Coordinates of C-alpha atoms in Angstrom, one line a residue:
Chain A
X103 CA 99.0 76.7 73.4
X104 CA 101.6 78.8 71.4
X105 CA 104.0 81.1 72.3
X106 CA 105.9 83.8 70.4
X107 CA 108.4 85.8 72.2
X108 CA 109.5 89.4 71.0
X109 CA 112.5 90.7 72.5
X110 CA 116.2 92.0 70.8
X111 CA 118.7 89.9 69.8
X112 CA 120.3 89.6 73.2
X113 CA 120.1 88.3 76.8
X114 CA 119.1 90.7 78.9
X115 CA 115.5 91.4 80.3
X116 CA 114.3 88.2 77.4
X117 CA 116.8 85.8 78.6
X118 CA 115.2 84.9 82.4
X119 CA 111.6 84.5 80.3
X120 CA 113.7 82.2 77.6
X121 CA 115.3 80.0 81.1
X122 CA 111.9 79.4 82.1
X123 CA 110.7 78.3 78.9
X124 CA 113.4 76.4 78.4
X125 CA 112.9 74.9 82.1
X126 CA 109.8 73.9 81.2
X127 CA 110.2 72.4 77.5
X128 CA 107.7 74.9 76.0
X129 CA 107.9 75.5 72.2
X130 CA 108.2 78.9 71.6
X131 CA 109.2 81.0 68.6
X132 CA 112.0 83.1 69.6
X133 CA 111.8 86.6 67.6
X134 CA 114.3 88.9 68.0
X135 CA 114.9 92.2 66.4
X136 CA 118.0 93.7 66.0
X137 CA 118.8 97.1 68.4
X138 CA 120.9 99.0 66.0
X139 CA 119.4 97.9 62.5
X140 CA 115.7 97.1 63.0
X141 CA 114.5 99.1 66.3
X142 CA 114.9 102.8 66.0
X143 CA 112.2 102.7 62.9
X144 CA 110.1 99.6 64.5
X145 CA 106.3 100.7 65.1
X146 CA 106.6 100.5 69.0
X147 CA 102.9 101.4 69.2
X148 CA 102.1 97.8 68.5
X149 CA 103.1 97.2 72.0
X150 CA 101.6 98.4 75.1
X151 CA 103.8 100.3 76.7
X152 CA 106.2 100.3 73.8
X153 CA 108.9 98.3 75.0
X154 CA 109.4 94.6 74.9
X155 CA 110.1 91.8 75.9
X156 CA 106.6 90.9 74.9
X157 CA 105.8 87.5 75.4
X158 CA 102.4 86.2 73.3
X159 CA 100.0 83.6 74.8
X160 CA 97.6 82.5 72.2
X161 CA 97.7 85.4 70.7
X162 CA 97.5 87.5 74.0
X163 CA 100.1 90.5 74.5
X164 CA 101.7 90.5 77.8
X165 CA 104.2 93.0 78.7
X166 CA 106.7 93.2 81.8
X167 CA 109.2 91.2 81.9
X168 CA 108.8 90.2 86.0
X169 CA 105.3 89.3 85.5
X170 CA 105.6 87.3 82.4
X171 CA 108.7 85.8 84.5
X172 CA 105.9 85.2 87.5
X173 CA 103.2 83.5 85.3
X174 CA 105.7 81.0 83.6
X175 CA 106.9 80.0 86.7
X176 CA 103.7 79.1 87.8
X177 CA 103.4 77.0 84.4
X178 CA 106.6 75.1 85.0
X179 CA 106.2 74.5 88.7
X180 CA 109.1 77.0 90.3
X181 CA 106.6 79.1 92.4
X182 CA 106.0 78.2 96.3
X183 CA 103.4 76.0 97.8
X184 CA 101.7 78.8 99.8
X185 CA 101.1 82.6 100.2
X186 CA 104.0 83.0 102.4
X187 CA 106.1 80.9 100.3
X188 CA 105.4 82.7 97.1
X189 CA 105.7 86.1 99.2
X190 CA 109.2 85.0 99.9
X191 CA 109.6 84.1 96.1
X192 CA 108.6 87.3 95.1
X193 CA 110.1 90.1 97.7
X194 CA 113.6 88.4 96.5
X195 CA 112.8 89.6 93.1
X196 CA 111.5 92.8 93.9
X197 CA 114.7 93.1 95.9
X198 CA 117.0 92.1 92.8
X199 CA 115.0 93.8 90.8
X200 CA 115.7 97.5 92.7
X201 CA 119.2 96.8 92.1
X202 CA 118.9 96.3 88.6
X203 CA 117.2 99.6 88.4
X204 CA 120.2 101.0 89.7
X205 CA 122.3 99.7 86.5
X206 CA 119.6 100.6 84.2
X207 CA 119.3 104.5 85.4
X208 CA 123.0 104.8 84.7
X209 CA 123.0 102.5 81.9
X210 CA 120.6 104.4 79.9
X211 CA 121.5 108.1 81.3
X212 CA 122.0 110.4 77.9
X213 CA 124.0 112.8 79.6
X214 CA 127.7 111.6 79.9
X215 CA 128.6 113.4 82.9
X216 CA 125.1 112.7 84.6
X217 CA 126.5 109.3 83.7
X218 CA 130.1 109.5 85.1
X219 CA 128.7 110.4 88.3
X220 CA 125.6 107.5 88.1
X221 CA 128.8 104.8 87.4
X222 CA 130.8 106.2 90.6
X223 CA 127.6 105.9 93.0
X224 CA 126.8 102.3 91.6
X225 CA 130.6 101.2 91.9
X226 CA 130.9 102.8 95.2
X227 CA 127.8 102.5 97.0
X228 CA 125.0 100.5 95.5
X229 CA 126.8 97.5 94.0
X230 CA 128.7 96.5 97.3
X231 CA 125.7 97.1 99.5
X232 CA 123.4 94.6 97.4
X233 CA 125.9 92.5 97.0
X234 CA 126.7 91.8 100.8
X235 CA 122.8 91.8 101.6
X236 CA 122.6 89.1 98.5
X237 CA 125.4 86.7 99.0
X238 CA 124.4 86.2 102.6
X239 CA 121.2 85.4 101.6
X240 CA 122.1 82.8 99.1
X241 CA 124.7 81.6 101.8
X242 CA 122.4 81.1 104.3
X243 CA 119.9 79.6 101.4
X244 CA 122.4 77.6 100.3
X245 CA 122.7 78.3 97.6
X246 CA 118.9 79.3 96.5
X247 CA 117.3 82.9 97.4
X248 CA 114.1 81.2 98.9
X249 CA 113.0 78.1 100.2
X250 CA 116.4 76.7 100.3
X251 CA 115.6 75.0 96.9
X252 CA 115.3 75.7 93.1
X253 CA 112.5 78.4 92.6
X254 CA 112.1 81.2 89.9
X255 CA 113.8 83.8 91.5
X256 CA 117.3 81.7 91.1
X257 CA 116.4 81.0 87.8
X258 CA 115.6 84.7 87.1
X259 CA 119.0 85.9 88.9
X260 CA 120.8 83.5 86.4
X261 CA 119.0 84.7 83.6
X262 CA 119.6 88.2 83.9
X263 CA 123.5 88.1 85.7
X264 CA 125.3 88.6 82.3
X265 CA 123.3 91.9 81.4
X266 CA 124.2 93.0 85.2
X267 CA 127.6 92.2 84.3
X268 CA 127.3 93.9 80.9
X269 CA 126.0 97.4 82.3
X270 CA 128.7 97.1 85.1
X271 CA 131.7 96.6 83.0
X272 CA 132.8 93.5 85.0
X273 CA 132.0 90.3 86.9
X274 CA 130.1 91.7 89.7
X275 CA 130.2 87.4 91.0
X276 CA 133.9 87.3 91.3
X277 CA 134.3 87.3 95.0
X278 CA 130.7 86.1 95.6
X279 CA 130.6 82.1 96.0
X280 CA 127.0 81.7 97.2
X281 CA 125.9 83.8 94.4
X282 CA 127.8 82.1 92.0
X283 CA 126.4 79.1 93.2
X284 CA 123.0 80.4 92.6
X285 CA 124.4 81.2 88.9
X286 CA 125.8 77.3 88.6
X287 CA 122.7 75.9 90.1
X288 CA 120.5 76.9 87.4
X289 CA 123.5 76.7 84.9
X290 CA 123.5 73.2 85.7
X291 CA 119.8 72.1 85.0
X292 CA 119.9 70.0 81.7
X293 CA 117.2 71.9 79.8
X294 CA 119.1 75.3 80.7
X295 CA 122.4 73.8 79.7
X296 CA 121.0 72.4 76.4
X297 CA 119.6 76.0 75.9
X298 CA 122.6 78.2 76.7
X299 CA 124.6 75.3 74.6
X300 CA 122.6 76.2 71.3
X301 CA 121.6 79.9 72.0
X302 CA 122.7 82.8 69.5
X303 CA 125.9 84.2 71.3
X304 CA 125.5 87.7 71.8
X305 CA 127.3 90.2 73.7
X306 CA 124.4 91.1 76.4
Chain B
X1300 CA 97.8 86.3 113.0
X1301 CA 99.6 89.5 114.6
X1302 CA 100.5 92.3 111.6
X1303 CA 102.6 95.5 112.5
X1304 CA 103.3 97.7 109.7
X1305 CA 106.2 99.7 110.7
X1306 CA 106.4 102.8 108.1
X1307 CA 106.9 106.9 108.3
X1308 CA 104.5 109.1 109.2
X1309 CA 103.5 109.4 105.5
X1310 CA 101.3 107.4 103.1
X1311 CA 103.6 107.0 100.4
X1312 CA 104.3 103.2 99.7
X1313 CA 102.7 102.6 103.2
X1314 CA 99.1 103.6 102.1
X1315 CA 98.2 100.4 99.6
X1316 CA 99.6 98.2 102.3
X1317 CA 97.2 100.5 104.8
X1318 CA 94.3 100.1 102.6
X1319 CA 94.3 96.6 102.2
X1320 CA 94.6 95.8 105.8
X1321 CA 91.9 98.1 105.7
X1322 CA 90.0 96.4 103.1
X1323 CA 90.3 93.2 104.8
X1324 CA 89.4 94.1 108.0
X1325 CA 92.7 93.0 109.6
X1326 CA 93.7 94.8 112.7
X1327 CA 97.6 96.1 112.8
X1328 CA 99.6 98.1 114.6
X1329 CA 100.3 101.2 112.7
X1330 CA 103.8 101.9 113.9
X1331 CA 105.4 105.2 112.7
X1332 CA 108.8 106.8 112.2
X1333 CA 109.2 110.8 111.9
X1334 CA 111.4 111.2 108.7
X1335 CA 112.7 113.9 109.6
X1336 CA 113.4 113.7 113.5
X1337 CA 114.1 109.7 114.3
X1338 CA 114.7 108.3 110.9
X1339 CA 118.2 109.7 110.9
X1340 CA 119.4 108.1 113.6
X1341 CA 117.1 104.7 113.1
X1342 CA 118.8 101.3 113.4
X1343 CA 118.1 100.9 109.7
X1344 CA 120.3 97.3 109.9
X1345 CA 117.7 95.8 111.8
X1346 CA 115.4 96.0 108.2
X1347 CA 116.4 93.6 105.6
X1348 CA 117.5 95.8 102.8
X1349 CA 117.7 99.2 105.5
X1350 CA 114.0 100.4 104.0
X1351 CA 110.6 100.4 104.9
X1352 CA 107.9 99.3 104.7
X1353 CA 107.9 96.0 106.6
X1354 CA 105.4 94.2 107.7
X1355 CA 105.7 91.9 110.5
X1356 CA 103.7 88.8 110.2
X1357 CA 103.7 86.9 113.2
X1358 CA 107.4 87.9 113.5
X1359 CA 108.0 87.4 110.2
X1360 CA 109.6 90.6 108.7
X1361 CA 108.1 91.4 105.1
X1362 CA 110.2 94.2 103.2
X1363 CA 109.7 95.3 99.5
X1364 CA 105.5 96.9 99.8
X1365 CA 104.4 95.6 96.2
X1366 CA 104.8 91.9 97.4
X1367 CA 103.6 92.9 101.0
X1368 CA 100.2 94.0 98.7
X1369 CA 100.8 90.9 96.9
X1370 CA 100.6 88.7 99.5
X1371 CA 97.7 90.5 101.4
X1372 CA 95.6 90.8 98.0
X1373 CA 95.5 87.1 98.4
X1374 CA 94.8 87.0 102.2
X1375 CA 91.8 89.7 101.4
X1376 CA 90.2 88.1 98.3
X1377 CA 91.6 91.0 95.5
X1378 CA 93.3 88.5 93.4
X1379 CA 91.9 86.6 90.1
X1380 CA 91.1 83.1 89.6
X1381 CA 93.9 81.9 87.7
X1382 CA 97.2 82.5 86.2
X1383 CA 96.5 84.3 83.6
X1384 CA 93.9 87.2 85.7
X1385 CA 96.5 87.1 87.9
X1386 CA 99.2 88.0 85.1
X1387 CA 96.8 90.7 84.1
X1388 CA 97.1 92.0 87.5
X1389 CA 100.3 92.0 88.3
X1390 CA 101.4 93.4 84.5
X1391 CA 99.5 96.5 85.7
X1392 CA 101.0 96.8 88.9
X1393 CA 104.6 96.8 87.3
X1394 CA 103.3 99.6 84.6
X1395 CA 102.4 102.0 87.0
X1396 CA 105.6 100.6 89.1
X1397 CA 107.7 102.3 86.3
X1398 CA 105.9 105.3 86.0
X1399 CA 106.5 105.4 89.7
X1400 CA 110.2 104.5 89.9
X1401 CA 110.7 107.6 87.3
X1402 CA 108.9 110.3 89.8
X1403 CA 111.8 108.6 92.5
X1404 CA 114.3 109.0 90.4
X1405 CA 113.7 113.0 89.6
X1406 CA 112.4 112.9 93.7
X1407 CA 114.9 111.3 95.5
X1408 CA 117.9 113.2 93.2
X1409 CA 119.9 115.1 95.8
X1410 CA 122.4 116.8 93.0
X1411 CA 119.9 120.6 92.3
X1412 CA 121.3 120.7 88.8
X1413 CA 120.5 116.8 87.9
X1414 CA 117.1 117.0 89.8
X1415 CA 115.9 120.0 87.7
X1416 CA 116.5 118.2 84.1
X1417 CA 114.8 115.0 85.6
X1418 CA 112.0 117.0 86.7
X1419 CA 111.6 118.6 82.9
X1420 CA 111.8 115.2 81.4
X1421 CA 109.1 113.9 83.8
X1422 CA 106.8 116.3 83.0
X1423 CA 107.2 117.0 79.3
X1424 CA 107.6 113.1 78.5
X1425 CA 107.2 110.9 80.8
X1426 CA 103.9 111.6 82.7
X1427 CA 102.2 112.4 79.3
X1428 CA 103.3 108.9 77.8
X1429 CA 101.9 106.9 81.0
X1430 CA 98.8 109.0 81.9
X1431 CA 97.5 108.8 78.4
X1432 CA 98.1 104.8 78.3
X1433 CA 97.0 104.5 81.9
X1434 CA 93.6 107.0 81.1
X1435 CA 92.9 104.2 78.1
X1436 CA 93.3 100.9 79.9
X1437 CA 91.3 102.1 82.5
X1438 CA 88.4 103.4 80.4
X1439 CA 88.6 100.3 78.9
X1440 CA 87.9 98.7 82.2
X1441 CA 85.2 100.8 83.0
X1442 CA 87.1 102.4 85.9
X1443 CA 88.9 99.0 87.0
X1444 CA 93.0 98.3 85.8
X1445 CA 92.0 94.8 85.3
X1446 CA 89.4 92.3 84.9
X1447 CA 86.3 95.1 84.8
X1448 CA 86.3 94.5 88.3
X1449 CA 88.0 95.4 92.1
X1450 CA 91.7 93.7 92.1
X1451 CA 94.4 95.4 94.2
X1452 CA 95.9 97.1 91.1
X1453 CA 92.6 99.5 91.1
X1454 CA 93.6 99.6 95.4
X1455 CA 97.5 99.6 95.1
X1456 CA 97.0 103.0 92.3
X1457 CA 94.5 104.5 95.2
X1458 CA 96.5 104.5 97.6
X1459 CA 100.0 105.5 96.1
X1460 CA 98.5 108.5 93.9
X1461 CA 98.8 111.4 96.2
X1462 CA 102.6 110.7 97.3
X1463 CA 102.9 110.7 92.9
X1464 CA 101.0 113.8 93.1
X1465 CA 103.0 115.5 96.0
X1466 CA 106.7 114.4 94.2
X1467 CA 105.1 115.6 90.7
X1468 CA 103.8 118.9 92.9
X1469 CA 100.2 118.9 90.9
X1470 CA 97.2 116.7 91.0
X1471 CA 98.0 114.4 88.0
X1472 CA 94.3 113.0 87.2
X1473 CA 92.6 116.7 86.8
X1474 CA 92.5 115.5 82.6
X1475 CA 91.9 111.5 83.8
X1476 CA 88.5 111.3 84.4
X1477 CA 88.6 107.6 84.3
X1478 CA 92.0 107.0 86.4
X1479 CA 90.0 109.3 88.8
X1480 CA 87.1 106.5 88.6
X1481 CA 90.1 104.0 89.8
X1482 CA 90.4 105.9 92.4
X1483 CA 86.8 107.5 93.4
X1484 CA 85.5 103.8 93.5
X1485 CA 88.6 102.6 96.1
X1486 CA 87.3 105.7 97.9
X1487 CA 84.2 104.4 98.2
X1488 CA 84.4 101.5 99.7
X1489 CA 83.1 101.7 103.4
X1490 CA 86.0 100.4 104.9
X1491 CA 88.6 102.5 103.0
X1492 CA 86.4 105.4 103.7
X1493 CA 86.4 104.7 107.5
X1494 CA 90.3 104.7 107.5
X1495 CA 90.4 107.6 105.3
X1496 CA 88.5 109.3 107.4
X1497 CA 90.2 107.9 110.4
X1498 CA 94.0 108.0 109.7
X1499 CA 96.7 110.6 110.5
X1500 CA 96.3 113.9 108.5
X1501 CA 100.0 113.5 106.6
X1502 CA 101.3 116.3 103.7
X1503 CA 102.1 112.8 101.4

């Protein structure tokens, strides 16, 4: 099989998809085009919904990031063993995945004070409420989201920290063990480590 | 197996769950909360992330509803065969997750001023963008999401479109004839039919 993945030159969104290739030793060419230089005049109609990642299977364009995330981990063996399992699998990610919409709806807000007031809710409100609900959850998992053992949602979560982290203008971990354990967990994983050893260093 | 979906007295993100149980022929308890009068002053703590829907399964308690549909899609034979069917399924669901997630966004927006600028960009931009690619794929599918065939993408878009229409305040699909197909042949199925004709008369 061959597999081309399209994303920018950063972490973000691509990175969780390049953990789980990684994870699973696949070959894969790793495209990236640049945000500022090569995006604003790229033909975006050459991908479904216009955005990327895009991650091509033989030759097959699949879009969404969680979903791509969610096939992979099939592929590689991080899913769960039955319906419940993979329900408990995939309502974790759903769950991180609301509060990354938070960052991303002030992230990408054009209007500055719209903005201003977007940063003050997510400081304020959202970031210590997820936070709480998520470190107890990788407490009590010790140190895993589900299944008290490596699956792709930990994976995922350690993929996509730094661009949390990047939108939030800090280390949103700092007084979270249990999530930073999540973080070392999948850190720790030869393949990963080998990855994030050689990877272009970027800034998100 | 005991199942008790505990949601408002809406459809809303209740509805997919509602037609898939109805789809299966699994018997639930329907439990409902009034919005307006007990939801206020609801022990929200005793949900995992303070929202609903949940579903209890046998005690478990299921938050987040697109892996609740998920999980029951598998339980009521709406799933593909492999990974990559189920890819194609579950890519859908996220697209017409976004388009969702921006309707919230503009919905759920309690400052007037913000709300109103929201509400111009989802109508002048975003709706446009997503009903024409939505309209496509599903002519392409002959009146399906995915697969030319019933998967609970076609049942999950079914059931959420009138709490989109109410939040957009017009009927989205009037130029869609084949979204409207997506939805005519959910419609049709004798058991969703029954419910439909069955359930609780709700404004969304």
């Amino acid at each position: 099989m061959s597999y081309k993945l399209i994303y920018f030159n950063s972490k973000a969104l691509g990175e969780p998809i390049r953990f789980l290739l990684a994870y699973g030793d696949i070959e894969y060419e790793d495209f990236r085009i640049d945000f500022l230089k090569q995006w604003p005049t790229w033909n975006k109609e050459s991908f479904p919904f216009h955005q990327i990642p895009i991650l091509e299977v033989d030759g097959l364009q699949m879009n969404q990031s969680l979903s791509i995330c969610r096939f992979l981990a099939k592929r590689v063996g991080l899913v769960g063993s039955n319906d419940i399992e993979d329900y408990l699998i995939d309502s974790m990610i759903d769950n991180i995945n609301d509060f990354r919409w938070n960052f991303a709806i002030m992230h990408y807000e054009t209007d500055p004070s719209i903005q201003e007031i977007k940063r003050k809710e997510l400081h304020d409100k959202t970031i210590p409420f997820y936070l709480e609900k998520l470190e107890k959850i990788a407490k009590d998992g010790n140190g895993h989201f589900a299944l008290k053992r490596l699956t792709w949602v930990d994976v995922y979560f350690a993929g996509v920290i730094d661009y949390l982290n990047f939108m939030a203008k800090k280390d949103l971990l700092t007084n979270c063990p249990n999530l930073q354990k999540v973080v070392d967990n999948v850190l720790a994983l030869e393949k990963i480590k080998k990855w994030v050893e050689k990877r272009p260093k970027t800034i998100s």
